[in-house]
């Protein structure tokens, strides 16, 4: 499921900051602790996938 809300992240394949919607979002949390949200993005220039941390208040 592709999310519709765009977020500004740094594209690790090109080094540029872009505004893009993640293709997949999942939480990463150690047992009993507060976690973070991770998003899977596809670079529009290179076509390669990369992961980036999302804001805590991000909703898909």
Short mmCIF file of N, CA and C in Angstrom, two decimals:
data_model
loop_
_atom_site.label_atom_id
_atom_site.label_comp_id
_atom_site.label_asym_id
_atom_site.label_seq_id
_atom_site.Cartn_x
_atom_site.Cartn_y
_atom_site.Cartn_z
N UNK A 1 0.84 -1.18 0.00
CA UNK A 1 0.00 0.00 0.00
C UNK A 1 0.89 1.24 0.00
N UNK A 2 0.70 2.11 -0.95
CA UNK A 2 1.46 3.34 -1.05
C UNK A 2 0.74 4.43 -0.27
N UNK A 3 1.48 5.13 0.59
CA UNK A 3 0.89 6.23 1.36
C UNK A 3 0.76 7.46 0.48
N UNK A 4 -0.16 8.34 0.83
CA UNK A 4 -0.41 9.53 0.03
C UNK A 4 0.24 10.77 0.63
N UNK A 5 0.47 10.78 1.96
CA UNK A 5 1.04 11.96 2.62
C UNK A 5 2.53 12.05 2.34
N UNK A 6 2.96 13.17 1.79
CA UNK A 6 4.37 13.35 1.45
C UNK A 6 5.14 13.86 2.67
N UNK A 7 6.41 13.51 2.72
CA UNK A 7 7.29 13.93 3.80
C UNK A 7 8.64 14.29 3.18
N UNK A 8 9.34 15.23 3.78
CA UNK A 8 10.64 15.66 3.27
C UNK A 8 11.73 14.80 3.89
N UNK A 9 12.47 14.07 3.05
CA UNK A 9 13.56 13.20 3.50
C UNK A 9 14.78 13.40 2.61
N UNK A 10 15.94 12.95 3.10
CA UNK A 10 17.16 13.00 2.31
C UNK A 10 17.31 11.71 1.54
N UNK A 11 17.40 11.82 0.23
CA UNK A 11 17.58 10.67 -0.65
C UNK A 11 19.02 10.19 -0.49
N UNK A 12 19.21 9.00 0.08
CA UNK A 12 20.56 8.51 0.33
C UNK A 12 21.27 8.06 -0.94
N UNK A 13 20.55 7.84 -2.03
CA UNK A 13 21.19 7.41 -3.27
C UNK A 13 21.78 8.59 -4.04
N UNK A 14 21.17 9.79 -3.91
CA UNK A 14 21.68 10.96 -4.62
C UNK A 14 22.22 12.04 -3.68
N UNK A 15 21.81 12.01 -2.41
CA UNK A 15 22.26 13.01 -1.45
C UNK A 15 21.40 14.26 -1.42
N UNK A 16 20.33 14.30 -2.21
CA UNK A 16 19.46 15.47 -2.26
C UNK A 16 18.29 15.30 -1.30
N UNK A 17 17.73 16.42 -0.85
CA UNK A 17 16.54 16.39 -0.01
C UNK A 17 15.32 16.51 -0.92
N UNK A 18 14.41 15.53 -0.82
CA UNK A 18 13.23 15.49 -1.69
C UNK A 18 11.97 15.35 -0.84
N UNK A 19 10.85 15.70 -1.43
CA UNK A 19 9.54 15.51 -0.78
C UNK A 19 8.83 14.39 -1.52
N UNK A 20 8.60 13.28 -0.80
CA UNK A 20 8.05 12.07 -1.42
C UNK A 20 7.23 11.31 -0.40
N UNK A 21 6.28 10.52 -0.88
CA UNK A 21 5.47 9.68 -0.01
C UNK A 21 6.11 8.29 0.08
N UNK A 22 6.13 7.69 1.28
CA UNK A 22 6.72 6.35 1.41
C UNK A 22 5.83 5.28 0.79
N UNK A 23 6.46 4.20 0.32
CA UNK A 23 5.70 3.08 -0.23
C UNK A 23 5.23 2.13 0.87
N UNK A 24 5.97 2.07 1.98
CA UNK A 24 5.61 1.21 3.09
C UNK A 24 6.10 1.87 4.38
N UNK A 25 5.34 1.72 5.47
CA UNK A 25 5.71 2.28 6.77
C UNK A 25 5.58 1.18 7.81
N UNK A 26 6.57 1.10 8.72
CA UNK A 26 6.49 0.13 9.81
C UNK A 26 7.20 0.70 11.03
N UNK A 27 6.78 0.28 12.25
CA UNK A 27 7.44 0.75 13.46
C UNK A 27 8.62 -0.16 13.83
N UNK A 28 9.64 0.43 14.41
CA UNK A 28 10.76 -0.31 14.97
C UNK A 28 10.83 0.05 16.44
N UNK A 29 10.65 -0.93 17.31
CA UNK A 29 10.66 -0.64 18.74
C UNK A 29 11.22 -1.82 19.51
N UNK A 30 12.22 -1.58 20.36
CA UNK A 30 12.67 -2.64 21.25
C UNK A 30 11.59 -2.93 22.29
N UNK A 31 11.60 -4.10 22.83
CA UNK A 31 10.56 -4.52 23.77
C UNK A 31 10.52 -3.60 24.99
N UNK A 32 9.35 -3.03 25.24
CA UNK A 32 9.15 -2.19 26.40
C UNK A 32 9.65 -0.76 26.27
N UNK A 33 10.03 -0.33 25.08
CA UNK A 33 10.53 1.02 24.88
C UNK A 33 9.79 1.71 23.74
N UNK A 34 9.94 3.03 23.71
CA UNK A 34 9.32 3.81 22.64
C UNK A 34 10.10 3.59 21.35
N UNK A 35 9.39 3.45 20.25
CA UNK A 35 10.03 3.17 18.97
C UNK A 35 9.99 4.33 18.01
N UNK A 36 10.44 4.07 16.78
CA UNK A 36 10.43 5.05 15.70
C UNK A 36 9.71 4.45 14.50
N UNK A 37 9.28 5.30 13.59
CA UNK A 37 8.65 4.85 12.35
C UNK A 37 9.66 4.93 11.22
N UNK A 38 9.71 3.88 10.41
CA UNK A 38 10.62 3.80 9.29
C UNK A 38 9.80 3.72 8.00
N UNK A 39 10.22 4.42 6.98
CA UNK A 39 9.54 4.40 5.70
C UNK A 39 10.44 3.88 4.59
N UNK A 40 9.84 3.18 3.64
CA UNK A 40 10.55 2.69 2.46
C UNK A 40 10.21 3.60 1.30
N UNK A 41 11.23 4.17 0.68
CA UNK A 41 11.05 5.13 -0.41
C UNK A 41 11.75 4.63 -1.66
N UNK A 42 11.27 5.08 -2.82
CA UNK A 42 11.92 4.78 -4.09
C UNK A 42 12.40 6.09 -4.69
N UNK A 43 13.69 6.17 -4.96
CA UNK A 43 14.29 7.39 -5.49
C UNK A 43 13.74 7.67 -6.89
N UNK A 44 13.22 8.88 -7.14
CA UNK A 44 12.69 9.19 -8.47
C UNK A 44 13.78 9.30 -9.54
N UNK A 45 15.01 9.61 -9.14
CA UNK A 45 16.10 9.77 -10.11
C UNK A 45 16.76 8.44 -10.47
N UNK A 46 17.09 7.64 -9.44
CA UNK A 46 17.85 6.41 -9.69
C UNK A 46 16.98 5.17 -9.74
N UNK A 47 15.80 5.21 -9.13
CA UNK A 47 14.93 4.04 -9.10
C UNK A 47 15.28 3.05 -8.00
N UNK A 48 16.30 3.36 -7.18
CA UNK A 48 16.70 2.48 -6.09
C UNK A 48 15.87 2.78 -4.85
N UNK A 49 15.70 1.76 -4.02
CA UNK A 49 14.94 1.90 -2.78
C UNK A 49 15.87 2.29 -1.64
N UNK A 50 15.35 3.10 -0.69
CA UNK A 50 16.10 3.44 0.51
C UNK A 50 15.12 3.61 1.66
N UNK A 51 15.65 3.51 2.89
CA UNK A 51 14.83 3.67 4.08
C UNK A 51 15.20 4.97 4.77
N UNK A 52 14.21 5.56 5.46
CA UNK A 52 14.45 6.79 6.21
C UNK A 52 13.50 6.85 7.39
N UNK A 53 13.93 7.51 8.45
CA UNK A 53 13.11 7.70 9.64
C UNK A 53 12.03 8.73 9.34
N UNK A 54 10.82 8.46 9.84
CA UNK A 54 9.68 9.36 9.65
C UNK A 54 9.39 10.11 10.94
N UNK A 55 8.71 11.26 10.86
CA UNK A 55 8.32 11.97 12.08
C UNK A 55 7.38 11.11 12.92
N UNK A 56 7.38 11.34 14.23
CA UNK A 56 6.54 10.54 15.13
C UNK A 56 5.06 10.69 14.84
N UNK A 57 4.64 11.87 14.39
CA UNK A 57 3.22 12.13 14.15
C UNK A 57 2.77 11.76 12.74
N UNK A 58 3.60 11.07 11.97
CA UNK A 58 3.25 10.71 10.59
C UNK A 58 2.16 9.65 10.57
N UNK A 59 1.12 9.88 9.78
CA UNK A 59 0.05 8.91 9.57
C UNK A 59 -0.08 8.64 8.09
N UNK A 60 -0.24 7.39 7.73
CA UNK A 60 -0.31 6.96 6.34
C UNK A 60 -1.66 7.29 5.74
#
